[in-house]
Coordinates of N, CA and C in Angstrom, one line a residue:
X1 N 140.7 160.5 81.0 CA 140.7 159.1 81.4 C 139.6 158.3 80.8
X2 N 139.8 157.2 80.1 CA 138.8 156.5 79.4 C 138.3 155.3 80.3
X3 N 137.0 155.2 80.4 CA 136.3 154.2 81.2 C 136.5 152.8 80.5
X4 N 137.0 151.8 81.2 CA 137.2 150.5 80.6 C 135.9 149.8 80.4
X5 N 134.8 150.2 81.1 CA 133.6 149.5 80.9 C 132.8 150.0 79.7
X6 N 132.7 151.3 79.5 CA 131.9 151.8 78.4 C 132.7 152.7 77.4
X7 N 133.9 153.0 77.6 CA 134.7 153.8 76.7 C 134.5 155.3 76.8
X8 N 133.7 155.8 77.8 CA 133.5 157.2 77.9 C 134.8 157.9 78.4
X9 N 135.1 159.1 77.8 CA 136.2 159.9 78.3 C 135.8 160.7 79.5
X10 N 136.7 160.7 80.5 CA 136.4 161.4 81.8 C 137.7 162.2 82.1
X11 N 137.5 163.2 83.0 CA 138.6 164.0 83.5 C 139.6 163.1 84.3
X12 N 140.8 163.6 84.4 CA 141.8 162.7 85.1 C 141.6 162.6 86.6
X13 N 140.9 163.5 87.2 CA 140.6 163.4 88.6 C 139.3 162.8 88.9
X14 N 138.6 162.3 87.9 CA 137.3 161.6 88.1 C 137.5 160.2 88.8
X15 N 136.7 159.9 89.8 CA 136.7 158.6 90.4 C 135.8 157.6 89.8
X16 N 134.7 158.2 89.2 CA 133.6 157.3 88.6 C 133.3 157.8 87.2
X17 N 132.9 156.9 86.4 CA 132.6 157.3 85.0 C 131.3 158.1 85.0
X18 N 131.3 159.2 84.2 CA 130.1 160.1 84.1 C 129.0 159.5 83.3
X19 N 129.3 158.4 82.6 CA 128.3 157.7 81.8 C 127.7 156.5 82.5
X20 N 128.5 155.6 82.9 CA 128.0 154.3 83.5 C 128.1 154.2 85.0
X21 N 128.9 155.1 85.6 CA 129.1 155.1 87.1 C 130.2 154.1 87.5
X22 N 130.8 153.5 86.6 CA 131.9 152.5 87.0 C 133.1 153.2 87.6
X23 N 133.7 152.6 88.7 CA 134.8 153.2 89.3 C 136.0 153.2 88.3
X24 N 136.7 154.3 88.1 CA 137.7 154.5 87.0 C 139.0 153.9 87.4
X25 N 139.4 154.0 88.7 CA 140.7 153.5 89.1 C 140.5 152.9 90.4
X26 N 141.2 151.8 90.6 CA 141.1 151.1 91.9 C 141.8 151.8 93.0
X27 N 141.3 151.8 94.2 CA 141.9 152.5 95.3 C 143.1 151.6 95.7
X28 N 144.3 152.2 95.7 CA 145.5 151.5 96.1 C 145.5 151.1 97.6
X29 N 144.8 151.9 98.4 CA 144.8 151.6 99.8 C 143.5 151.9 100.4
X30 N 142.8 150.9 100.9 CA 141.4 151.2 101.4 C 141.5 151.9 102.7
X31 N 140.5 152.8 103.0 CA 140.5 153.6 104.2 C 139.8 152.8 105.3
X32 N 140.4 153.0 106.5 CA 139.9 152.3 107.7 C 138.7 153.1 108.3
X33 N 137.5 152.5 108.3 CA 136.3 153.3 108.7 C 136.4 153.6 110.2
X34 N 136.9 152.7 111.0 CA 136.9 152.9 112.5 C 137.9 154.0 112.8
X35 N 139.1 154.0 112.1 CA 140.1 155.0 112.3 C 139.5 156.4 111.9
X36 N 138.8 156.5 110.8 CA 138.3 157.7 110.3 C 137.3 158.3 111.3
X37 N 136.4 157.4 111.8 CA 135.3 157.9 112.7 C 135.9 158.3 114.1
X38 N 136.9 157.6 114.5 CA 137.6 158.0 115.8 C 138.2 159.3 115.7
X39 N 139.0 159.6 114.7 CA 139.7 160.9 114.6 C 138.7 162.0 114.3
X40 N 137.6 161.7 113.7 CA 136.5 162.7 113.5 C 135.8 163.0 114.8
X41 N 135.7 162.0 115.6 CA 135.1 162.1 117.0 C 135.9 163.0 117.8
X42 N 137.3 162.9 117.7 CA 138.2 163.7 118.5 C 138.3 165.2 117.9
X43 N 138.3 165.3 116.6 CA 138.5 166.6 116.0 C 137.6 166.7 114.7
X44 N 136.6 167.6 114.7 CA 135.7 167.7 113.6 C 136.4 167.9 112.3
X45 N 136.1 167.1 111.3 CA 136.7 167.2 110.0 C 138.0 166.4 109.7
X46 N 138.6 166.0 110.7 CA 139.9 165.2 110.5 C 139.7 163.9 109.8
X47 N 138.6 163.2 110.1 CA 138.3 162.0 109.4 C 138.0 162.2 107.9
X48 N 137.4 163.4 107.6 CA 137.1 163.7 106.2 C 138.4 163.9 105.4
X49 N 139.3 164.6 106.1 CA 140.7 164.8 105.4 C 141.3 163.4 105.2
X50 N 141.2 162.5 106.2 CA 141.8 161.2 106.0 C 141.2 160.4 104.9
X51 N 139.9 160.6 104.7 CA 139.1 159.9 103.6 C 139.5 160.5 102.2
X52 N 140.0 161.7 102.2 CA 140.4 162.3 100.9 C 139.7 163.6 100.5
X53 N 138.6 163.9 101.3 CA 137.9 165.2 100.9 C 138.3 166.3 101.8
X54 N 139.5 166.9 101.5 CA 140.1 167.9 102.3 C 139.3 169.2 102.3
X55 N 138.6 169.5 101.1 CA 137.9 170.8 101.0 C 136.7 170.7 102.0
X56 N 135.9 169.7 102.0 CA 134.8 169.6 103.0 C 135.3 169.5 104.4
X57 N 136.5 168.9 104.6 CA 137.1 168.8 106.0 C 137.4 170.2 106.5
X58 N 138.0 171.0 105.7 CA 138.3 172.4 106.2 C 137.0 173.2 106.4
X59 N 136.0 173.1 105.6 CA 134.8 173.8 105.7 C 134.1 173.4 107.1
X60 N 133.9 172.1 107.3 CA 133.3 171.7 108.5 C 134.1 172.0 109.8
X61 N 135.4 171.9 109.7 CA 136.3 172.2 110.8 C 136.1 173.7 111.2
X62 N 136.2 174.6 110.2 CA 136.2 176.0 110.4 C 134.8 176.4 111.0
X63 N 133.7 175.9 110.4 CA 132.4 176.3 110.8 C 132.2 175.7 112.3
X64 N 132.6 174.5 112.5 CA 132.5 174.0 113.9 C 133.2 174.8 114.9
X65 N 134.4 175.2 114.6 CA 135.2 176.1 115.5 C 134.5 177.4 115.8
X66 N 134.0 178.0 114.7 CA 133.3 179.3 114.9 C 132.1 179.2 115.8
X67 N 131.3 178.2 115.6 CA 130.1 178.0 116.4 C 130.4 177.6 117.9
X68 N 131.5 176.9 118.0 CA 131.9 176.5 119.4 C 132.4 177.7 120.1
X69 N 133.1 178.6 119.5 CA 133.6 179.9 120.1 C 132.4 180.8 120.4
X70 N 131.5 180.9 119.5 CA 130.3 181.8 119.7 C 129.4 181.2 120.8
X71 N 129.5 179.9 121.0 CA 128.7 179.3 122.0 C 129.0 179.7 123.4
X72 N 130.2 180.2 123.6 CA 130.6 180.7 124.9 C 129.7 181.9 125.3
X73 N 129.2 182.6 124.3 CA 128.4 183.8 124.6 C 126.9 183.6 124.4
X74 N 126.6 182.8 123.3 CA 125.2 182.5 123.0 C 125.0 180.9 123.1
X75 N 124.2 180.5 124.1 CA 124.1 179.0 124.3 C 123.6 178.3 123.0
X76 N 122.7 178.9 122.2 CA 122.2 178.2 121.0 C 123.3 177.8 120.1
X77 N 124.3 178.7 119.9 CA 125.4 178.4 119.0 C 126.3 177.2 119.5
X78 N 126.3 177.0 120.8 CA 127.1 175.8 121.3 C 126.4 174.5 120.9
X79 N 125.0 174.5 120.9 CA 124.3 173.4 120.5 C 124.5 173.1 119.0
X80 N 124.4 174.2 118.2 CA 124.7 174.1 116.8 C 126.1 173.5 116.5
X81 N 127.1 174.0 117.3 CA 128.4 173.4 117.1 C 128.5 171.9 117.3
X82 N 127.7 171.4 118.3 CA 127.7 170.0 118.6 C 127.0 169.3 117.4
X83 N 125.9 169.8 116.9 CA 125.3 169.2 115.7 C 126.2 169.2 114.5
X84 N 127.0 170.2 114.3 CA 127.9 170.2 113.2 C 129.0 169.1 113.4
X85 N 129.4 168.9 114.6 CA 130.3 167.8 114.9 C 129.7 166.5 114.6
X86 N 128.4 166.3 114.9 CA 127.7 165.0 114.6 C 127.6 164.9 113.1
X87 N 127.3 166.0 112.4 CA 127.2 165.9 111.0 C 128.5 165.5 110.3
X88 N 129.6 166.0 110.9 CA 130.9 165.7 110.4 C 131.2 164.2 110.5
X89 N 130.7 163.5 111.6 CA 130.8 162.1 111.7 C 130.1 161.4 110.6
X90 N 128.9 161.8 110.3 CA 128.0 161.3 109.2 C 128.7 161.4 107.9
X91 N 129.3 162.6 107.6 CA 130.0 162.8 106.3 C 131.2 162.0 106.2
X92 N 131.9 161.8 107.3 CA 133.1 160.9 107.3 C 132.8 159.5 106.9
X93 N 131.6 159.0 107.4 CA 131.2 157.6 107.0 C 131.0 157.6 105.5
X94 N 130.3 158.5 105.0 CA 130.0 158.5 103.5 C 131.3 158.6 102.7
X95 N 132.2 159.5 103.1 CA 133.4 159.8 102.3 C 134.3 158.5 102.3
X96 N 134.4 157.8 103.5 CA 135.2 156.6 103.5 C 134.7 155.5 102.6
X97 N 133.3 155.4 102.6 CA 132.7 154.4 101.7 C 133.0 154.8 100.2
X98 N 132.9 156.1 99.9 CA 133.2 156.5 98.5 C 134.7 156.2 98.2
X99 N 135.6 156.5 99.1 CA 137.0 156.3 98.9 C 137.3 154.8 98.7
X100 N 136.5 154.0 99.3 CA 136.7 152.5 99.2 C 135.9 151.9 98.0
X101 N 135.3 152.8 97.1 CA 134.8 152.2 95.9 C 133.3 152.2 95.8
X102 N 132.5 152.7 96.8 CA 131.1 152.7 96.8 C 130.6 154.0 96.3
X103 N 129.9 154.1 95.1 CA 129.6 155.4 94.5 C 128.4 156.1 95.2
X104 N 127.5 155.3 95.8 CA 126.3 156.0 96.4 C 126.0 155.4 97.8
X105 N 126.8 155.7 98.8 CA 126.7 155.1 100.1 C 125.4 155.6 100.8
X106 N 124.8 154.7 101.6 CA 123.5 155.0 102.3 C 123.6 154.4 103.7
X107 N 123.8 155.2 104.7 CA 124.1 154.7 106.1 C 122.9 153.9 106.6
X108 N 121.7 154.4 106.3 CA 120.5 153.6 106.8 C 120.4 152.2 106.2
X109 N 120.6 152.2 104.9 CA 120.5 150.9 104.2 C 121.7 150.0 104.7
X110 N 122.8 150.6 104.9 CA 124.0 149.8 105.4 C 123.7 149.2 106.8
X111 N 123.0 150.1 107.6 CA 122.7 149.7 109.0 C 121.8 148.5 109.0
X112 N 120.8 148.4 108.1 CA 119.9 147.3 108.0 C 120.6 146.0 107.8
X113 N 121.7 146.1 107.1 CA 122.5 144.8 106.7 C 123.5 144.4 107.7
X114 N 123.7 145.3 108.8 CA 124.7 144.9 109.8 C 124.3 143.8 110.7
X115 N 125.3 143.1 111.2 CA 124.9 142.1 112.2 C 124.6 142.7 113.5
X116 N 124.1 141.9 114.5 CA 123.6 142.4 115.7 C 124.7 143.1 116.5
X117 N 125.9 142.6 116.5 CA 127.0 143.3 117.3 C 127.2 144.7 116.8
X118 N 127.3 144.9 115.5 CA 127.5 146.2 114.9 C 126.3 147.1 115.2
X119 N 125.1 146.6 115.1 CA 123.9 147.4 115.5 C 124.0 147.9 116.9
X120 N 124.4 147.0 117.8 CA 124.5 147.4 119.2 C 125.5 148.5 119.4
X121 N 126.7 148.3 118.8 CA 127.8 149.3 118.9 C 127.3 150.7 118.3
X122 N 126.7 150.6 117.2 CA 126.2 151.9 116.6 C 125.1 152.6 117.4
X123 N 124.3 151.7 118.1 CA 123.2 152.3 119.0 C 123.9 153.0 120.2
X124 N 125.0 152.4 120.7 CA 125.7 153.0 121.8 C 126.3 154.3 121.4
X125 N 126.9 154.3 120.2 CA 127.5 155.6 119.7 C 126.5 156.7 119.6
X126 N 125.3 156.3 119.0 CA 124.3 157.3 118.8 C 123.8 157.8 120.2
X127 N 123.7 156.9 121.2 CA 123.3 157.3 122.5 C 124.3 158.3 123.1
X128 N 125.6 158.0 122.9 CA 126.6 158.9 123.4 C 126.5 160.3 122.8
X129 N 126.2 160.3 121.5 CA 126.1 161.6 120.8 C 124.9 162.4 121.3
X130 N 123.7 161.7 121.5 CA 122.5 162.3 122.0 C 122.8 162.9 123.4
X131 N 123.5 162.1 124.3 CA 123.8 162.6 125.6 C 124.7 163.8 125.6
X132 N 125.6 163.8 124.7 CA 126.5 165.0 124.6 C 125.7 166.2 124.2
X133 N 124.8 166.1 123.2 CA 123.9 167.2 122.8 C 123.0 167.7 123.9
X134 N 122.4 166.7 124.6 CA 121.5 167.1 125.7 C 122.2 167.8 126.9
X135 N 123.4 167.2 127.3 CA 124.2 167.8 128.4 C 124.7 169.2 128.0
X136 N 125.0 169.4 126.7 CA 125.5 170.7 126.3 C 124.3 171.7 126.4
X137 N 123.1 171.2 126.0 CA 122.0 172.1 126.0 C 121.6 172.5 127.5
X138 N 121.7 171.5 128.4 CA 121.4 171.7 129.8 C 122.4 172.7 130.4
X139 N 123.7 172.4 130.1 CA 124.7 173.3 130.7 C 124.7 174.7 130.1
X140 N 124.3 174.8 128.8 CA 124.2 176.1 128.2 C 123.1 177.0 128.8
X141 N 122.0 176.4 129.1 CA 120.8 177.2 129.5 C 120.6 177.1 131.0
X142 N 121.4 176.4 131.7 CA 121.3 176.4 133.2 C 121.5 177.7 133.8
X143 N 120.8 178.1 134.9 CA 121.0 179.4 135.6 C 122.4 179.5 136.1
X144 N 123.0 180.6 136.0 CA 124.4 180.9 136.4 C 124.3 181.4 137.9
X145 N 125.1 180.8 138.8 CA 125.1 181.3 140.2 C 126.5 181.9 140.5
X146 N 126.5 183.0 141.1 CA 127.8 183.6 141.5 C 127.9 183.7 143.0
X147 N 129.1 183.6 143.5 CA 129.3 183.7 144.9 C 130.2 184.9 145.2
X148 N 129.9 185.6 146.3 CA 130.8 186.7 146.6 C 131.0 186.7 148.2
X149 N 132.2 186.6 148.6 CA 132.6 186.6 150.0 C 133.2 187.9 150.4
X150 N 132.6 188.6 151.3 CA 133.2 189.8 151.8 C 134.0 189.6 153.0
X151 N 135.3 189.9 152.9 CA 136.2 189.7 154.1 C 136.3 191.0 154.9
X152 N 135.7 191.0 156.0 CA 135.7 192.2 156.9 C 136.6 192.0 158.1
X153 N 137.6 191.1 157.9 CA 138.5 190.8 159.0 C 139.3 192.0 159.5
X154 N 139.2 192.5 160.7 CA 140.0 193.6 161.2 C 141.5 193.3 161.1
X155 N 142.3 194.3 160.7 CA 143.7 194.0 160.5 C 144.4 193.7 161.8
X156 N 143.9 194.1 163.0 CA 144.5 193.9 164.2 C 144.0 192.7 165.0
X157 N 143.2 191.8 164.4 CA 142.6 190.6 165.0 C 143.2 189.4 164.5
X158 N 143.2 188.3 165.3 CA 143.6 187.0 164.9 C 142.4 186.1 164.5
X159 N 142.4 185.7 163.2 CA 141.2 184.9 162.8 C 141.8 183.6 162.2
X160 N 141.0 182.6 162.3 CA 141.4 181.3 161.7 C 140.3 180.8 160.7
X161 N 140.7 180.1 159.6 CA 139.8 179.7 158.6 C 138.8 178.6 159.0
X162 N 137.6 178.7 158.7 CA 136.6 177.7 159.0 C 135.8 177.4 157.7
X163 N 134.9 176.5 157.7 CA 133.9 176.2 156.6 C 132.5 176.5 157.0
X164 N 131.7 177.0 156.2 CA 130.3 177.3 156.5 C 129.5 176.9 155.2
X165 N 128.2 176.9 155.4 CA 127.3 176.5 154.3 C 127.3 177.6 153.2
X166 N 127.7 178.8 153.5 CA 127.7 179.8 152.5 C 129.1 180.0 151.8
X167 N 130.1 179.3 152.3 CA 131.4 179.4 151.6 C 132.4 179.5 152.7
X168 N 133.6 180.0 152.4 CA 134.7 180.1 153.4 C 134.4 181.3 154.3
X169 N 134.8 181.2 155.6 CA 134.6 182.3 156.5 C 135.6 182.3 157.5
X170 N 135.4 183.0 158.6 CA 136.4 183.1 159.7 C 135.7 183.1 161.0
X171 N 136.5 182.6 162.0 CA 136.0 182.7 163.4 C 137.0 183.4 164.3
X172 N 136.5 183.9 165.4 CA 137.3 184.7 166.3 C 136.7 184.6 167.7
X173 N 137.5 185.1 168.6 CA 137.0 185.2 170.0 C 136.0 186.4 170.1
X174 N 136.0 187.2 169.1 CA 135.1 188.4 169.2 C 133.7 187.9 168.9
X175 N 132.7 188.6 169.5 CA 131.3 188.2 169.3 C 130.8 188.8 168.0
X176 N 131.6 189.6 167.3 CA 131.1 190.2 166.0 C 131.0 189.2 164.9
X177 N 131.7 188.1 164.9 CA 131.7 187.1 163.9 C 132.3 187.6 162.6
X178 N 131.8 187.0 161.5 CA 132.4 187.4 160.2 C 131.2 187.5 159.2
X179 N 131.2 188.6 158.4 CA 130.2 188.9 157.5 C 130.3 188.0 156.2
X180 N 129.2 187.4 155.8 CA 129.2 186.6 154.6 C 128.0 187.1 153.7
X181 N 128.3 187.2 152.4 CA 127.2 187.6 151.5 C 127.1 186.6 150.3
X182 N 126.0 186.5 149.7 CA 125.7 185.5 148.6 C 124.7 186.1 147.7
X183 N 125.0 186.0 146.4 CA 124.1 186.6 145.3 C 123.8 185.5 144.4
X184 N 122.5 185.4 144.0 CA 122.0 184.4 143.0 C 121.2 185.1 141.9
X185 N 121.5 184.7 140.7 CA 120.8 185.2 139.5 C 120.4 184.0 138.6
X186 N 119.1 183.8 138.3 CA 118.7 182.7 137.5 C 117.4 183.0 136.8
X187 N 117.0 182.0 136.0 CA 115.8 182.2 135.2 C 114.5 182.4 136.1
X188 N 114.6 181.8 137.3 CA 113.4 181.8 138.2 C 113.4 183.0 139.1
X189 N 114.5 183.8 139.1 CA 114.5 185.0 139.9 C 115.9 185.3 140.4
X190 N 116.0 186.2 141.4 CA 117.3 186.6 142.0 C 117.1 186.8 143.5
X191 N 118.3 186.7 144.2 CA 118.2 187.0 145.6 C 119.6 187.5 146.1
X192 N 119.5 188.2 147.2 CA 120.8 188.6 147.9 C 120.7 188.2 149.4
X193 N 121.7 187.6 149.8 CA 121.8 187.1 151.2 C 123.0 187.7 151.9
X194 N 122.8 188.2 153.1 CA 124.0 188.6 153.9 C 123.7 188.2 155.4
X195 N 124.8 188.0 156.1 CA 124.7 187.6 157.5 C 126.0 187.5 158.2
X196 N 126.0 186.7 159.3 CA 127.3 186.6 160.1 C 127.4 185.1 160.5
X197 N 128.7 184.7 160.5 CA 129.0 183.4 161.0 C 129.7 183.6 162.3
X198 N 129.2 183.0 163.4 CA 129.8 183.2 164.7 C 130.7 182.1 165.2
X199 N 131.5 182.4 166.2 CA 132.6 181.5 166.7 C 131.9 180.2 167.2
X200 N 130.7 180.3 167.8 CA 130.1 179.1 168.3 C 129.4 178.2 167.3
X201 N 129.4 178.6 166.0 CA 128.8 177.8 164.9 C 127.4 178.4 164.6
X202 N 126.9 179.3 165.3 CA 125.6 179.9 164.9 C 125.7 180.8 163.7
X203 N 124.6 181.0 163.0 CA 124.6 181.8 161.8 C 123.4 182.7 161.8
X204 N 123.6 183.9 161.5 CA 122.5 184.9 161.3 C 122.4 185.2 159.8
X205 N 121.2 185.2 159.3 CA 121.0 185.4 157.8 C 119.8 186.3 157.5
X206 N 120.0 187.1 156.5 CA 118.9 188.0 156.0 C 118.9 187.9 154.5
X207 N 117.8 187.6 154.0 CA 117.7 187.4 152.5 C 116.5 188.2 151.9
X208 N 116.8 188.8 150.8 CA 115.7 189.5 150.1 C 115.8 189.0 148.6
X209 N 114.7 188.8 148.0 CA 114.7 188.3 146.6 C 113.5 188.5 145.9
X210 N 113.5 188.1 144.6 CA 112.4 188.3 143.7 C 112.2 187.0 142.9
X211 N 111.0 186.5 142.8 CA 110.6 185.4 142.0 C 109.4 185.7 141.1
X212 N 109.0 184.8 140.3 CA 107.8 185.1 139.5 C 106.5 185.2 140.3
X213 N 106.6 184.8 141.6 CA 105.5 184.9 142.5 C 105.5 186.2 143.3
X214 N 106.6 187.0 143.2 CA 106.7 188.2 143.9 C 107.9 188.4 144.7
X215 N 108.0 189.5 145.5 CA 109.2 189.7 146.3 C 109.0 189.0 147.6
X216 N 110.1 188.7 148.3 CA 110.1 188.1 149.6 C 111.3 188.5 150.4
X217 N 111.2 188.4 151.8 CA 112.3 188.6 152.7 C 112.3 187.6 153.8
X218 N 113.5 187.1 154.1 CA 113.6 186.1 155.1 C 114.7 186.5 156.1
X219 N 114.3 186.6 157.4 CA 115.3 186.9 158.4 C 115.3 185.7 159.3
X220 N 116.5 185.0 159.4 CA 116.6 183.8 160.2 C 117.8 183.7 161.0
X221 N 117.8 182.8 162.0 CA 118.9 182.6 162.9 C 119.0 181.1 163.2
X222 N 120.2 180.5 163.0 CA 120.5 179.2 163.4 C 121.4 179.1 164.6
X223 N 120.9 178.6 165.7 CA 121.8 178.5 166.9 C 122.8 177.4 166.7
X224 N 123.7 177.3 167.7 CA 124.8 176.4 167.7 C 124.3 174.9 167.7
X225 N 123.1 174.7 168.1 CA 122.5 173.3 168.1 C 121.9 172.9 166.8
X226 N 121.8 173.9 165.8 CA 121.2 173.6 164.5 C 119.8 174.0 164.4
X227 N 119.2 174.5 165.5 CA 117.8 174.9 165.4 C 117.6 176.3 164.7
X228 N 116.6 176.4 163.8 CA 116.5 177.6 163.0 C 115.2 178.3 163.5
X229 N 115.3 179.6 163.6 CA 114.2 180.5 164.0 C 114.2 181.7 163.0
X230 N 113.0 182.2 162.7 CA 113.0 183.3 161.8 C 111.7 183.7 161.3
X231 N 111.6 184.7 160.4 CA 110.4 185.2 159.9 C 110.5 185.3 158.4
X232 N 109.4 184.9 157.7 CA 109.3 185.0 156.2 C 108.2 186.0 155.9
X233 N 108.6 187.0 155.1 CA 107.6 188.0 154.7 C 107.4 187.9 153.1
X234 N 106.2 187.7 152.7 CA 105.9 187.6 151.3 C 104.4 187.8 151.1
X235 N 104.1 188.4 150.0 CA 102.7 188.7 149.6 C 102.0 189.5 150.7
X236 N 102.7 190.4 151.4 CA 102.0 191.2 152.4 C 101.8 190.5 153.7
X237 N 102.2 189.2 153.8 CA 102.0 188.5 155.1 C 103.4 188.1 155.7
X238 N 103.3 187.8 157.0 CA 104.5 187.4 157.7 C 104.3 186.0 158.3
X239 N 105.3 185.2 158.1 CA 105.2 183.8 158.7 C 106.4 183.5 159.6
X240 N 106.1 182.9 160.7 CA 107.2 182.6 161.7 C 107.6 181.1 161.4
X241 N 108.9 180.9 161.4 CA 109.4 179.5 161.2 C 110.3 179.1 162.4

């Protein structure tokens, strides 16, 4: 294909002249920037395909999916997956500008020339992206808590469901109550709690655990009026509460 500006011969699939940089053929249909960014926001790489760069679209889509799946096991990969998604949005902007006839797009320079409304909208979009990255990081590295309820209901007794601070439990006319257990595992330590929930609303609790400050044990009892009594043992000392 010959450039009408300088006469240089170029390959048929060239968009710009290799000699003078002139666009070789007019785009028959301009690409909609908002549509491209919205579809890329929903699915990484889709906006790139819409802009015409299908090869880059497939690469970013596949890499994004891989890191998203790996992120279920390794938190750092989840954050990388989000960053790849954000990079896909940036590439989409550049590819749409190129498809519409701009040979060397520059987002920062373009942003400087935008009016106030466009700058505000772009700032909001950037804030949303930052919040998504931060919330992903917090969710990925937050301590995981697991709950375990042990149902020790005798098969020959009548029990009715109640709610307690430790989870679901049971009440009965029997003074034995219902056993409840709770396990916690996190970055700050771990603990195991077991106890009983009684028919009158009182709760008996025994907790042992470990933190960076050492081991501890708590034996407590909350009566039906909500008053708590108990002992705390830590550091070789016993405290009454």
